[in-house]
Short mmCIF file of C-alpha atoms and ligand atoms in Angstrom, two decimals:
data_model
loop_
_atom_site.label_atom_id
_atom_site.label_comp_id
_atom_site.label_asym_id
_atom_site.label_seq_id
_atom_site.Cartn_x
_atom_site.Cartn_y
_atom_site.Cartn_z
CA MET A 194 40.11 -87.33 -43.14
CA ASN A 195 39.67 -87.17 -39.50
CA THR A 196 42.58 -88.13 -36.88
CA LEU A 197 42.19 -88.31 -33.10
CA ILE A 198 45.31 -88.02 -31.16
CA THR A 199 44.71 -89.23 -27.47
CA ASN A 200 46.86 -90.03 -24.27
CA GLY A 201 49.48 -87.35 -25.03
CA LYS A 202 50.99 -84.38 -22.96
CA ILE A 203 50.30 -81.78 -25.81
CA TYR A 204 51.99 -78.48 -25.29
CA VAL A 205 49.44 -75.79 -25.89
CA GLU A 206 51.17 -72.56 -24.63
CA LYS A 207 53.32 -71.90 -21.56
CA GLY A 208 51.86 -73.80 -18.59
CA LEU A 209 49.00 -75.35 -20.53
CA PHE A 210 49.10 -78.94 -21.95
CA HIS A 211 45.97 -80.95 -23.43
CA GLU A 212 45.63 -84.98 -23.55
CA ALA A 213 44.10 -85.23 -27.14
CA MET A 214 43.02 -83.49 -30.14
CA LEU A 215 41.01 -83.87 -33.31
CA ILE A 216 42.45 -83.31 -36.82
CA GLN A 217 40.43 -82.66 -39.88
CA ASP A 218 42.01 -82.49 -43.43
CA GLY A 219 45.49 -81.29 -41.84
CA ILE A 220 43.87 -78.63 -39.50
CA ILE A 221 43.44 -79.17 -35.82
CA VAL A 222 39.71 -78.47 -34.93
CA GLN A 223 39.49 -79.39 -31.22
CA THR A 224 41.76 -79.86 -28.48
CA GLY A 225 40.95 -81.16 -24.78
CA SER A 226 41.05 -84.27 -22.52
CA ASN A 227 40.74 -87.79 -23.46
CA SER A 228 37.05 -87.96 -22.15
CA ASP A 229 36.15 -84.76 -24.49
CA PHE A 230 36.47 -86.94 -27.53
CA GLU A 231 34.58 -89.94 -26.26
CA SER A 232 31.91 -89.65 -28.94
CA ALA A 233 34.01 -88.18 -31.59
CA SER A 234 34.16 -89.96 -35.02
CA TYR A 235 37.27 -90.33 -36.83
CA GLU A 236 39.30 -92.73 -39.41
CA ASN A 237 42.42 -92.70 -37.63
CA HIS A 238 43.54 -93.06 -34.00
CA ILE A 239 47.00 -92.51 -32.53
CA ASP A 240 47.38 -93.24 -28.85
CA LEU A 241 50.58 -91.64 -27.66
CA GLY A 242 50.84 -93.63 -24.57
CA GLY A 243 51.83 -90.70 -22.38
CA LYS A 244 54.50 -89.12 -24.79
CA THR A 245 55.19 -85.14 -25.15
CA VAL A 246 54.07 -83.43 -28.27
CA ILE A 247 55.07 -80.00 -29.42
CA PRO A 248 54.37 -77.94 -32.60
CA GLY A 249 56.58 -78.89 -35.36
CA LEU A 250 59.71 -76.71 -35.36
CA ASN A 251 60.43 -74.06 -37.93
CA ASP A 252 63.94 -72.99 -38.70
CA SER A 253 63.99 -69.52 -39.40
CA HIS A 254 67.38 -69.44 -41.44
CA LEU A 255 69.17 -72.17 -43.10
CA HIS A 256 70.32 -73.29 -46.51
CA LEU A 257 68.35 -76.43 -47.12
CA SER A 258 69.86 -77.79 -50.52
CA TYR A 259 73.39 -77.09 -49.28
CA VAL A 260 72.80 -79.32 -46.10
CA GLY A 261 72.17 -81.98 -48.65
CA THR A 262 75.21 -81.26 -50.53
CA THR A 263 77.24 -81.13 -47.41
CA MET A 264 75.68 -84.71 -46.48
CA ARG A 265 76.98 -86.18 -49.64
CA SER A 266 80.46 -84.75 -49.45
CA CYS A 267 83.22 -86.18 -47.36
CA LYS A 268 83.39 -84.73 -43.73
CA LEU A 269 86.68 -84.40 -42.46
CA ASN A 270 85.97 -82.75 -39.22
CA GLN A 271 86.66 -85.92 -37.03
CA ALA A 272 89.90 -86.88 -38.73
CA ARG A 273 92.60 -87.09 -36.48
CA SER A 274 95.61 -87.78 -38.80
CA ILE A 275 96.51 -87.54 -42.43
CA GLU A 276 96.25 -91.29 -42.74
CA GLU A 277 92.47 -90.95 -41.51
CA ILE A 278 91.62 -88.28 -44.14
CA ILE A 279 93.01 -90.66 -46.84
CA GLU A 280 91.04 -93.53 -45.31
CA ILE A 281 87.85 -91.30 -45.36
CA GLY A 282 88.31 -90.40 -48.88
CA LYS A 283 88.90 -94.08 -50.06
CA ASN A 284 85.69 -95.32 -48.13
CA HIS A 285 83.60 -92.49 -49.67
CA LEU A 286 84.74 -93.56 -53.25
CA GLU A 287 84.07 -97.34 -52.54
CA ALA A 288 80.62 -96.44 -51.23
CA ASN A 289 79.84 -94.19 -54.08
CA PRO A 290 80.94 -95.85 -57.32
CA GLY A 291 81.04 -93.66 -60.20
CA THR A 292 81.97 -90.35 -58.44
CA ALA A 293 83.27 -87.96 -60.92
CA ALA A 294 84.88 -85.58 -58.42
CA LEU A 295 85.45 -85.77 -54.86
CA TYR A 296 84.79 -82.69 -52.58
CA GLY A 297 85.38 -82.79 -48.79
CA ARG A 298 85.49 -80.10 -45.98
CA GLY A 299 86.38 -79.65 -42.37
CA TRP A 300 89.94 -81.04 -42.11
CA ASN A 301 92.30 -79.39 -39.48
CA GLN A 302 95.74 -80.23 -38.87
CA ASP A 303 95.55 -78.87 -35.18
CA TYR A 304 93.56 -81.69 -34.37
CA PHE A 305 95.92 -84.52 -35.72
CA VAL A 306 96.89 -86.50 -32.99
CA THR A 307 99.17 -89.46 -34.81
CA GLY A 308 101.75 -89.00 -37.66
CA GLU A 309 102.76 -85.85 -39.05
CA LYS A 310 100.90 -82.61 -38.04
CA ARG A 311 101.05 -80.67 -41.07
CA MET A 312 98.78 -79.39 -43.86
CA ILE A 313 97.58 -81.91 -46.24
CA ASN A 314 98.98 -81.71 -49.79
CA ARG A 315 98.47 -83.02 -53.43
CA HIS A 316 100.68 -86.18 -52.60
CA ASP A 317 98.32 -87.23 -49.59
CA LEU A 318 95.27 -86.86 -51.70
CA ASP A 319 96.90 -88.62 -54.73
CA GLN A 320 96.88 -91.96 -52.52
CA ILE A 321 92.92 -91.63 -52.69
CA SER A 322 92.84 -91.21 -56.42
CA THR A 323 94.90 -89.81 -59.42
CA ASP A 324 91.85 -90.45 -61.81
CA ILE A 325 89.43 -88.14 -60.60
CA PRO A 326 89.91 -84.23 -59.06
CA ILE A 327 89.64 -84.23 -55.42
CA VAL A 328 89.33 -80.98 -53.23
CA PHE A 329 89.52 -80.86 -49.54
CA VAL A 330 88.68 -77.62 -47.96
CA ARG A 331 90.12 -76.91 -44.56
CA VAL A 332 87.62 -76.10 -41.67
CA CYS A 333 88.21 -72.54 -41.85
CA GLY A 334 87.22 -72.34 -45.56
CA HIS A 335 90.28 -70.07 -46.42
CA MET A 336 92.38 -72.76 -47.69
CA ALA A 337 91.71 -75.95 -49.57
CA THR A 338 94.04 -78.77 -51.04
CA GLY A 339 93.76 -80.31 -54.50
CA ASN A 340 95.19 -83.64 -55.85
CA SER A 341 97.21 -83.94 -58.93
CA LYS A 342 94.56 -84.41 -61.11
CA ALA A 343 92.96 -81.28 -59.94
CA ILE A 344 96.11 -79.20 -60.46
CA GLU A 345 96.51 -80.74 -64.02
CA MET A 346 92.88 -79.87 -64.77
CA LEU A 347 93.37 -76.16 -63.73
CA GLY A 348 96.78 -75.99 -65.74
CA VAL A 349 98.58 -74.11 -62.88
CA ASP A 350 102.25 -74.30 -62.49
CA GLU A 351 104.98 -72.66 -60.49
CA THR A 352 104.51 -69.13 -62.38
CA THR A 353 100.77 -68.75 -61.90
CA THR A 354 99.65 -66.01 -59.71
CA VAL A 355 96.32 -65.10 -58.28
CA GLU A 356 95.24 -61.76 -56.79
CA GLY A 357 94.52 -61.99 -53.24
CA GLY A 358 95.46 -65.56 -53.00
CA VAL A 359 98.54 -67.92 -52.73
CA ILE A 360 99.20 -71.06 -54.79
CA GLN A 361 101.78 -72.93 -52.70
CA LEU A 362 105.01 -74.48 -53.84
CA GLY A 363 106.55 -77.73 -52.56
CA GLU A 364 110.19 -78.34 -52.05
CA ASP A 365 110.35 -79.31 -55.75
CA GLY A 366 109.42 -75.93 -56.53
CA GLN A 367 106.28 -77.14 -58.13
CA PRO A 368 102.60 -76.42 -56.79
CA ASP A 369 102.11 -78.83 -53.79
CA GLY A 370 98.37 -78.84 -54.00
CA ILE A 371 97.53 -76.02 -51.07
CA PHE A 372 95.61 -73.17 -52.24
CA CYS A 373 95.14 -70.13 -50.01
CA GLU A 374 92.53 -67.27 -49.76
CA SER A 375 91.11 -66.25 -53.24
CA ALA A 376 92.94 -68.90 -54.81
CA THR A 377 90.74 -71.47 -53.27
CA ALA A 378 88.05 -70.31 -55.66
CA LEU A 379 90.10 -71.89 -58.52
CA LEU A 380 89.99 -75.36 -56.99
CA ASP A 381 85.91 -75.26 -56.85
CA THR A 382 86.10 -74.85 -60.60
CA VAL A 383 87.17 -78.57 -61.16
CA ILE A 384 84.13 -79.71 -59.31
CA PRO A 385 81.44 -80.22 -61.83
CA GLU A 386 78.55 -78.01 -61.64
CA LYS A 387 75.45 -79.35 -59.92
CA THR A 388 72.86 -80.57 -62.46
CA ASP A 389 68.94 -80.08 -61.67
CA LEU A 390 68.89 -83.59 -60.59
CA ASP A 391 71.72 -83.05 -57.97
CA ILE A 392 69.96 -80.01 -56.66
CA GLU A 393 66.68 -82.07 -56.23
CA LYS A 394 68.45 -84.93 -54.71
CA ASP A 395 70.26 -82.83 -52.15
CA PHE A 396 67.24 -80.70 -51.19
CA LEU A 397 65.18 -83.93 -50.65
CA THR A 398 67.82 -85.65 -48.68
CA ALA A 399 68.29 -82.77 -46.29
CA ALA A 400 64.38 -82.44 -46.17
CA ASP A 401 64.12 -85.93 -44.94
CA TYR A 402 66.63 -85.29 -42.37
CA ALA A 403 64.88 -82.19 -41.32
CA ILE A 404 61.71 -83.98 -40.74
CA SER A 405 63.44 -86.76 -38.99
CA MET A 406 64.49 -84.10 -36.60
CA GLY A 407 61.05 -82.70 -35.84
CA LEU A 408 61.28 -79.69 -38.28
CA THR A 409 58.04 -79.24 -40.30
CA SER A 410 58.75 -75.88 -41.74
CA VAL A 411 62.06 -74.23 -42.88
CA GLN A 412 63.15 -70.72 -44.08
CA SER A 413 65.88 -71.35 -46.37
CA CYS A 414 68.32 -69.35 -48.61
CA ASP A 415 69.10 -71.70 -51.32
CA ILE A 416 69.29 -68.82 -53.98
CA GLN A 417 72.63 -66.99 -53.54
CA ASN A 418 73.03 -64.57 -56.74
CA VAL A 419 73.98 -67.08 -59.06
CA ASP A 420 71.77 -69.57 -61.04
CA ALA A 421 68.90 -68.11 -59.21
CA GLN A 422 66.04 -68.88 -62.11
CA ARG A 423 67.24 -72.48 -62.42
CA ILE A 424 67.07 -73.16 -58.78
CA PHE A 425 63.83 -71.53 -58.25
CA LYS A 426 62.39 -73.74 -60.76
CA VAL A 427 63.91 -76.92 -59.54
CA ILE A 428 62.56 -76.28 -56.12
CA ARG A 429 58.94 -75.05 -57.66
CA ASN A 430 58.93 -78.73 -59.51
CA ILE A 431 59.84 -80.43 -56.28
CA TYR A 432 56.58 -79.11 -54.98
CA ALA A 433 54.50 -79.43 -57.87
CA ASP A 434 55.26 -83.13 -57.74
CA ASN A 435 54.53 -83.34 -53.99
CA LYS A 436 57.97 -84.92 -53.37
CA THR A 437 58.28 -83.76 -49.77
CA ARG A 438 55.75 -82.13 -47.27
CA LEU A 439 58.25 -80.18 -45.50
CA ARG A 440 56.94 -76.48 -45.73
CA PHE A 441 59.45 -74.19 -47.36
CA SER A 442 59.55 -70.54 -47.26
CA HIS A 443 62.33 -68.85 -49.71
CA GLN A 444 64.94 -66.61 -48.55
CA PHE A 445 66.85 -65.50 -51.47
CA ASN A 446 69.99 -63.43 -51.48
CA PHE A 447 70.85 -60.64 -54.10
CA GLN A 448 73.44 -58.30 -52.95
CA ASP A 449 72.32 -55.38 -55.58
CA ILE A 450 69.49 -53.81 -57.35
CA SER A 451 69.65 -55.67 -60.53
CA GLY A 452 69.57 -58.97 -59.00
CA LEU A 453 66.34 -57.88 -57.18
CA GLU A 454 64.84 -56.21 -59.99
CA ASP A 455 65.00 -59.45 -61.98
CA TYR A 456 63.58 -61.36 -59.19
CA ILE A 457 60.59 -58.67 -59.35
CA ASN A 458 60.17 -59.08 -62.96
CA THR A 459 60.37 -62.97 -62.96
CA GLU A 460 59.74 -65.09 -59.89
CA LEU A 461 57.63 -62.65 -57.94
CA ASN A 462 54.89 -63.12 -60.43
CA SER A 463 55.32 -66.86 -61.24
CA ASP A 464 53.01 -69.69 -60.70
CA GLY A 465 53.83 -72.60 -58.47
CA TYR A 466 53.53 -71.14 -54.76
CA ASP A 467 50.66 -72.48 -52.82
CA GLU A 468 51.63 -70.44 -49.77
CA LYS A 469 50.89 -73.59 -48.03
CA PHE A 470 53.92 -75.86 -48.48
CA LEU A 471 55.96 -73.64 -50.69
CA SER A 472 56.07 -69.90 -50.38
CA ARG A 473 57.97 -66.95 -51.47
CA GLY A 474 59.92 -65.38 -48.41
CA ALA A 475 62.30 -62.64 -47.68
CA LEU A 476 65.31 -61.05 -49.52
CA LYS A 477 68.33 -61.91 -47.78
CA LEU A 478 70.91 -59.34 -47.62
CA PHE A 479 74.31 -59.58 -45.78
CA ILE A 480 76.32 -56.57 -44.29
CA ASP A 481 79.46 -58.14 -42.61
CA GLY A 482 81.40 -61.08 -42.26
CA SER A 483 82.13 -63.39 -39.04
CA LEU A 484 83.38 -63.22 -35.61
CA GLY A 485 85.76 -65.82 -35.74
CA ALA A 486 87.40 -64.32 -38.78
CA ARG A 487 87.34 -60.97 -37.35
CA THR A 488 85.26 -59.65 -40.54
CA ALA A 489 82.12 -58.79 -38.53
CA PHE A 490 81.72 -54.95 -38.58
CA MET A 491 82.38 -53.34 -35.20
CA LEU A 492 81.83 -49.70 -33.92
CA SER A 493 85.16 -49.85 -32.24
CA ASP A 494 88.29 -51.98 -32.78
CA TYR A 495 88.49 -55.60 -31.95
CA HIS A 496 89.64 -56.05 -28.46
CA ASP A 497 92.14 -58.74 -29.54
CA GLU A 498 93.18 -56.93 -32.76
CA PRO A 499 93.52 -53.22 -32.21
CA GLY A 500 93.14 -51.27 -35.53
CA THR A 501 90.79 -53.68 -37.08
CA ARG A 502 87.03 -53.39 -37.03
CA GLY A 503 86.08 -55.58 -39.75
CA VAL A 504 84.33 -55.02 -43.00
CA SER A 505 81.03 -53.69 -44.15
CA VAL A 506 80.20 -55.12 -47.60
CA LEU A 507 77.20 -52.56 -48.34
CA SER A 508 77.41 -48.83 -47.78
CA GLN A 509 74.58 -47.41 -45.72
CA GLU A 510 73.59 -45.83 -49.14
CA GLN A 511 73.52 -49.10 -51.04
CA LEU A 512 71.57 -50.54 -48.13
CA ASP A 513 69.07 -47.85 -48.13
CA ASP A 514 68.51 -48.41 -52.03
CA ILE A 515 68.02 -51.95 -52.08
CA LEU A 516 65.79 -51.94 -48.83
CA SER A 517 63.46 -49.31 -50.59
CA LEU A 518 63.17 -51.22 -53.64
CA ALA A 519 62.13 -54.17 -51.75
CA SER A 520 59.74 -52.40 -49.50
CA GLN A 521 58.07 -50.91 -52.56
CA HIS A 522 57.17 -54.12 -53.77
CA ASN A 523 56.25 -55.53 -50.30
CA ILE A 524 59.19 -57.69 -49.95
CA ARG A 525 60.32 -58.66 -46.60
CA VAL A 526 63.95 -58.13 -45.88
CA VAL A 527 66.42 -60.06 -43.35
CA THR A 528 69.83 -59.09 -43.23
CA HIS A 529 73.02 -60.81 -41.91
CA ALA A 530 74.60 -58.57 -39.36
CA ILE A 531 76.98 -60.03 -36.69
CA GLY A 532 79.14 -57.00 -35.43
CA ASP A 533 77.53 -54.03 -33.42
CA GLY A 534 78.82 -51.80 -36.32
CA ALA A 535 76.59 -53.79 -38.83
CA VAL A 536 73.68 -53.99 -36.43
CA GLU A 537 73.84 -50.24 -35.97
CA MET A 538 73.88 -49.67 -39.81
CA LEU A 539 70.71 -51.98 -40.16
CA ILE A 540 68.69 -50.60 -37.25
CA ASN A 541 69.17 -47.04 -38.78
CA ALA A 542 68.26 -48.17 -42.36
CA TYR A 543 65.15 -50.11 -41.10
CA GLU A 544 64.02 -47.12 -38.98
CA GLN A 545 64.51 -45.05 -42.00
CA GLN A 546 62.34 -47.22 -44.10
CA MET A 547 59.58 -47.30 -41.55
CA ASN A 548 59.47 -43.43 -41.73
CA GLY A 549 58.15 -42.97 -38.24
CA GLY A 550 55.65 -45.72 -38.76
CA GLU A 551 55.60 -49.37 -37.80
CA ASN A 552 57.77 -52.25 -39.16
CA THR A 553 54.78 -53.71 -41.11
CA LEU A 554 56.81 -55.83 -43.50
CA ARG A 555 58.75 -57.50 -40.61
CA HIS A 556 62.14 -56.58 -41.80
CA GLY A 557 64.51 -58.80 -39.54
CA ILE A 558 68.16 -59.21 -38.44
CA VAL A 559 69.72 -62.51 -38.82
CA HIS A 560 72.60 -63.33 -36.22
CA CYS A 561 72.46 -60.14 -34.42
CA GLN A 562 75.23 -61.39 -32.42
CA ILE A 563 77.36 -58.31 -31.10
CA THR A 564 75.11 -55.90 -29.35
CA SER A 565 74.92 -52.95 -26.93
CA THR A 566 72.13 -52.43 -24.37
CA GLN A 567 71.17 -49.28 -26.39
CA GLN A 568 70.91 -51.15 -29.50
CA LEU A 569 68.86 -54.01 -27.83
CA GLU A 570 66.32 -51.41 -26.94
CA ARG A 571 66.09 -49.66 -30.19
CA ILE A 572 65.45 -53.22 -31.65
CA ALA A 573 62.56 -53.91 -29.29
CA ALA A 574 61.00 -50.46 -29.55
CA LEU A 575 61.07 -50.80 -33.50
CA LYS A 576 59.59 -54.39 -33.23
CA ILE A 577 62.52 -55.75 -35.66
CA PRO A 578 62.29 -59.55 -35.73
CA VAL A 579 65.58 -61.10 -34.58
CA LEU A 580 66.61 -64.48 -36.20
CA TYR A 581 69.00 -65.90 -33.70
CA GLN A 582 71.17 -69.40 -33.76
CA PRO A 583 71.67 -70.22 -30.34
CA ILE A 584 74.01 -73.07 -31.31
CA PHE A 585 76.65 -70.49 -32.45
CA LEU A 586 77.32 -70.18 -28.80
CA ASP A 587 78.89 -73.71 -29.06
CA TYR A 588 81.87 -72.03 -30.79
CA ASP A 589 81.71 -68.48 -29.88
CA ILE A 590 81.72 -68.75 -26.09
CA GLN A 591 85.36 -69.45 -26.56
CA ILE A 592 86.19 -66.22 -28.58
CA VAL A 593 83.58 -63.62 -27.70
CA GLU A 594 85.34 -62.05 -24.90
CA ASP A 595 88.60 -62.15 -26.69
CA ARG A 596 87.12 -60.23 -29.79
CA VAL A 597 84.85 -57.81 -27.93
CA GLY A 598 85.87 -57.55 -24.38
CA GLU A 599 83.91 -58.50 -21.60
CA HIS A 600 81.70 -55.55 -21.10
CA LEU A 601 80.11 -55.72 -24.72
CA ALA A 602 80.04 -59.41 -24.78
CA SER A 603 77.89 -59.28 -21.70
CA THR A 604 75.15 -57.93 -23.68
CA SER A 605 75.59 -59.95 -26.84
CA TYR A 606 73.70 -62.94 -27.82
CA ALA A 607 71.04 -61.57 -25.84
CA PHE A 608 68.29 -63.99 -26.55
CA ASN A 609 66.27 -63.81 -23.27
CA THR A 610 66.62 -59.90 -23.00
CA LEU A 611 65.04 -59.34 -26.37
CA TYR A 612 62.50 -61.87 -25.92
CA GLN A 613 61.43 -60.46 -22.56
CA LEU A 614 61.37 -56.97 -24.18
CA GLY A 615 58.74 -58.29 -26.51
CA THR A 616 60.89 -58.64 -29.64
CA PRO A 617 59.77 -61.36 -32.02
CA VAL A 618 62.68 -63.71 -31.49
CA SER A 619 62.98 -66.85 -33.63
CA PHE A 620 65.63 -69.57 -33.93
CA GLY A 621 67.48 -71.35 -36.63
CA THR A 622 70.85 -72.84 -37.13
CA ASP A 623 72.06 -71.51 -40.36
CA SER A 624 72.82 -75.01 -41.61
CA PRO A 625 75.17 -76.37 -42.88
CA VAL A 626 77.31 -73.76 -40.94
CA GLU A 627 76.06 -75.86 -38.13
CA ASP A 628 74.12 -78.99 -38.15
CA LEU A 629 70.28 -78.27 -38.37
CA ASN A 630 69.83 -80.55 -35.21
CA PRO A 631 67.15 -78.40 -33.35
CA TRP A 632 67.76 -80.12 -29.88
CA GLU A 633 71.36 -78.90 -29.67
CA ASN A 634 70.03 -75.61 -30.55
CA LEU A 635 67.38 -75.34 -28.07
CA TYR A 636 69.97 -76.86 -25.44
CA CYS A 637 72.35 -73.90 -26.14
CA ALA A 638 69.45 -71.41 -25.76
CA VAL A 639 68.28 -72.84 -22.33
CA THR A 640 71.72 -73.83 -20.86
CA ARG A 641 73.94 -71.12 -22.34
CA GLN A 642 76.70 -73.87 -22.37
CA ARG A 643 78.82 -75.62 -25.02
CA LEU A 644 77.80 -78.96 -26.20
CA ASP A 645 80.46 -80.37 -23.61
CA GLY A 646 78.83 -78.77 -20.81
CA THR A 647 81.21 -75.75 -20.38
CA PRO A 648 81.30 -73.22 -18.94
CA GLU A 649 79.73 -74.09 -15.57
CA GLY A 650 76.59 -72.31 -14.90
CA GLY A 651 76.56 -71.04 -18.48
CA PHE A 652 77.76 -68.02 -20.27
CA CYS A 653 75.78 -64.77 -19.19
CA PRO A 654 73.30 -66.76 -17.38
CA ASP A 655 70.63 -63.99 -17.26
CA GLU A 656 70.20 -64.89 -21.01
CA LYS A 657 69.19 -68.31 -20.23
CA MET A 658 65.74 -69.16 -21.85
CA ASP A 659 62.83 -71.01 -20.06
CA ILE A 660 62.43 -74.19 -22.29
CA SER A 661 58.81 -73.17 -23.20
CA ASP A 662 59.83 -69.64 -24.32
CA ALA A 663 62.66 -71.21 -26.41
CA ILE A 664 60.23 -73.65 -27.97
CA ASP A 665 57.71 -70.75 -28.67
CA CYS A 666 60.57 -68.88 -30.50
CA TYR A 667 61.39 -72.07 -32.43
CA THR A 668 57.69 -72.31 -33.54
CA THR A 669 55.27 -69.31 -33.32
CA GLY A 670 58.33 -66.97 -33.29
CA SER A 671 59.56 -68.38 -36.67
CA ALA A 672 56.01 -68.33 -37.94
CA TYR A 673 55.83 -64.75 -37.10
CA ASN A 674 58.56 -64.09 -39.78
CA GLU A 675 56.41 -65.61 -42.48
CA PHE A 676 53.20 -63.75 -41.38
CA ARG A 677 51.86 -67.27 -40.57
CA GLU A 678 51.67 -67.03 -36.73
CA ASP A 679 47.78 -67.62 -36.99
CA PHE A 680 48.40 -70.76 -38.84
CA LYS A 681 51.55 -72.42 -37.65
CA GLY A 682 53.50 -73.05 -34.61
CA ARG A 683 50.70 -73.77 -32.23
CA LEU A 684 48.75 -76.84 -31.37
CA MET A 685 45.15 -75.32 -31.19
CA PRO A 686 42.02 -75.33 -33.19
CA GLY A 687 42.51 -73.35 -36.37
CA TYR A 688 46.00 -74.28 -36.91
CA ALA A 689 48.00 -76.81 -39.01
CA ALA A 690 48.43 -80.05 -37.61
CA ASP A 691 52.24 -79.91 -37.53
CA LEU A 692 53.87 -81.67 -34.55
CA ALA A 693 56.46 -83.55 -33.15
CA VAL A 694 56.03 -86.61 -30.64
CA LEU A 695 59.39 -86.77 -28.25
CA ASP A 696 61.13 -89.89 -26.71
CA ARG A 697 61.09 -87.83 -23.37
CA ASP A 698 59.32 -84.91 -21.63
CA ILE A 699 61.31 -82.00 -22.67
CA PHE A 700 59.64 -79.85 -20.07
CA GLU A 701 60.77 -81.64 -17.26
CA ILE A 702 64.22 -83.18 -17.76
CA ASP A 703 67.42 -81.83 -16.77
CA PRO A 704 68.31 -79.24 -19.27
CA ALA A 705 71.87 -80.83 -19.90
CA GLN A 706 69.44 -83.58 -21.69
CA ILE A 707 67.77 -81.37 -24.16
CA LYS A 708 70.55 -81.86 -26.61
CA ASP A 709 69.69 -85.75 -26.72
CA VAL A 710 65.84 -85.48 -27.29
CA ARG A 711 64.73 -87.96 -30.09
CA VAL A 712 61.69 -87.57 -32.13
CA ASP A 713 59.65 -90.51 -32.31
CA MET A 714 57.07 -89.27 -34.82
CA THR A 715 56.64 -86.25 -36.93
CA MET A 716 53.36 -85.02 -38.59
CA ILE A 717 52.88 -82.39 -41.15
CA ASN A 718 49.40 -81.51 -42.15
CA GLY A 719 47.89 -84.41 -40.34
CA GLU A 720 49.93 -86.95 -42.15
CA VAL A 721 52.59 -88.77 -40.38
CA VAL A 722 55.62 -88.16 -42.42
CA TYR A 723 58.30 -89.81 -40.07
CA THR A 724 58.22 -92.59 -37.68
CA ARG A 725 61.52 -93.69 -35.88
CA GLN A 726 62.64 -97.06 -36.44
ZN1 ZN B 923 73.18 -68.21 -43.57
#
């Protein structure tokens, strides 16, 4: 089937736009001006009325089915009082009759403005329901509250102890529902395990949301050690039944040799991957934690907590072993490294793997937040792809100088420096850690500001990216990670017809407006898969 698109401002490459393009069986066959197509034959015609079109965006690291899980759970981030939390819970149950267990996330007593400003406890949650278990996790993830039903199901009482955690007691000497640190994992067990159907529903809900935001591809880590075979199969079935058109490349997390060996012996040779809509992607590893919690692994002490350098969860030797097994099987690896200590370990490990040669498997660094100039130069010289999340700046701008000092902060989150050095840079959101909204993400890359517009002039303004460069990172840059930069991420002949039509000209608007861009239409493989109502 042929589709002709005319009257657009179609982004081809930096500084170059075309008006029209012809698509045949999902592939762009010709681009040019309207008049070039006067004698073209086609079945469909889309007149864009002057609108701006960019290649479909490709999130280089997120967790798609968990985005869906988060979407169906109770969102508590906006709650400004205990009463409001109770209200949100009640409304959620009313809107979803038959809910067997209620899970919510994001409350923060520091944000309460009316009523009592304290942690929520079992008695608060009992006002929502005493018939089903309820677990509401605090925004930090290190504390959660259960209702009386949850506590009854767990069978814990004032004598229960958990190593590395606390089950808090109330004034009556009984558990008050507040669980801290490792004890929070106990509370998770009262939430029924997801069925295959739950996983599928979550996946498809999130896929629809992604498409409505102009994403046409995602590189997603839905496999996290446990239950790998089952989740692989659910996702294969979704694509076998053509239930979504969102292009999906797996990232799969196994932290040890045996998990990876299982994968090599099973999924690596399984059918069901057409490499067009569904493909096997990278092994995902993680080395350290987060900057917020001071668990990112640093080369020197935290500026705001001397004596602490964070943690590395893999030793250099473990990292080398798993990398070499992956490389032997031509499996690409992407590794979570946030502190400069973790980044250093990773550069060393990748360099050793390359053995004086090139990074042919395109092993990459996810996050890569805290970096020195010398590390940036090594990353560029070794051509190590970097998978950045510009939206992390929205929170991290407030803490980075406290955590690592002004000097190291000034060479961190160095999107533009690495891009200008020729490093393959791609963008993602790590959703559900952040929303998968790509427009807020692009806004942060271009303005280096928080969503509220601070700080004026932007954080380390030399790192502000040009909007065309930022879009390239999100499209062809992400495709590079999948070895698909010749097929996806450009609107040129021979490329997939994956695109987003925008409600405004993102190349001309005030950068402050980039976060407000809306998608009018999304196309994948030449098919319109979303139209804004
Ligand atoms: Zn992640």
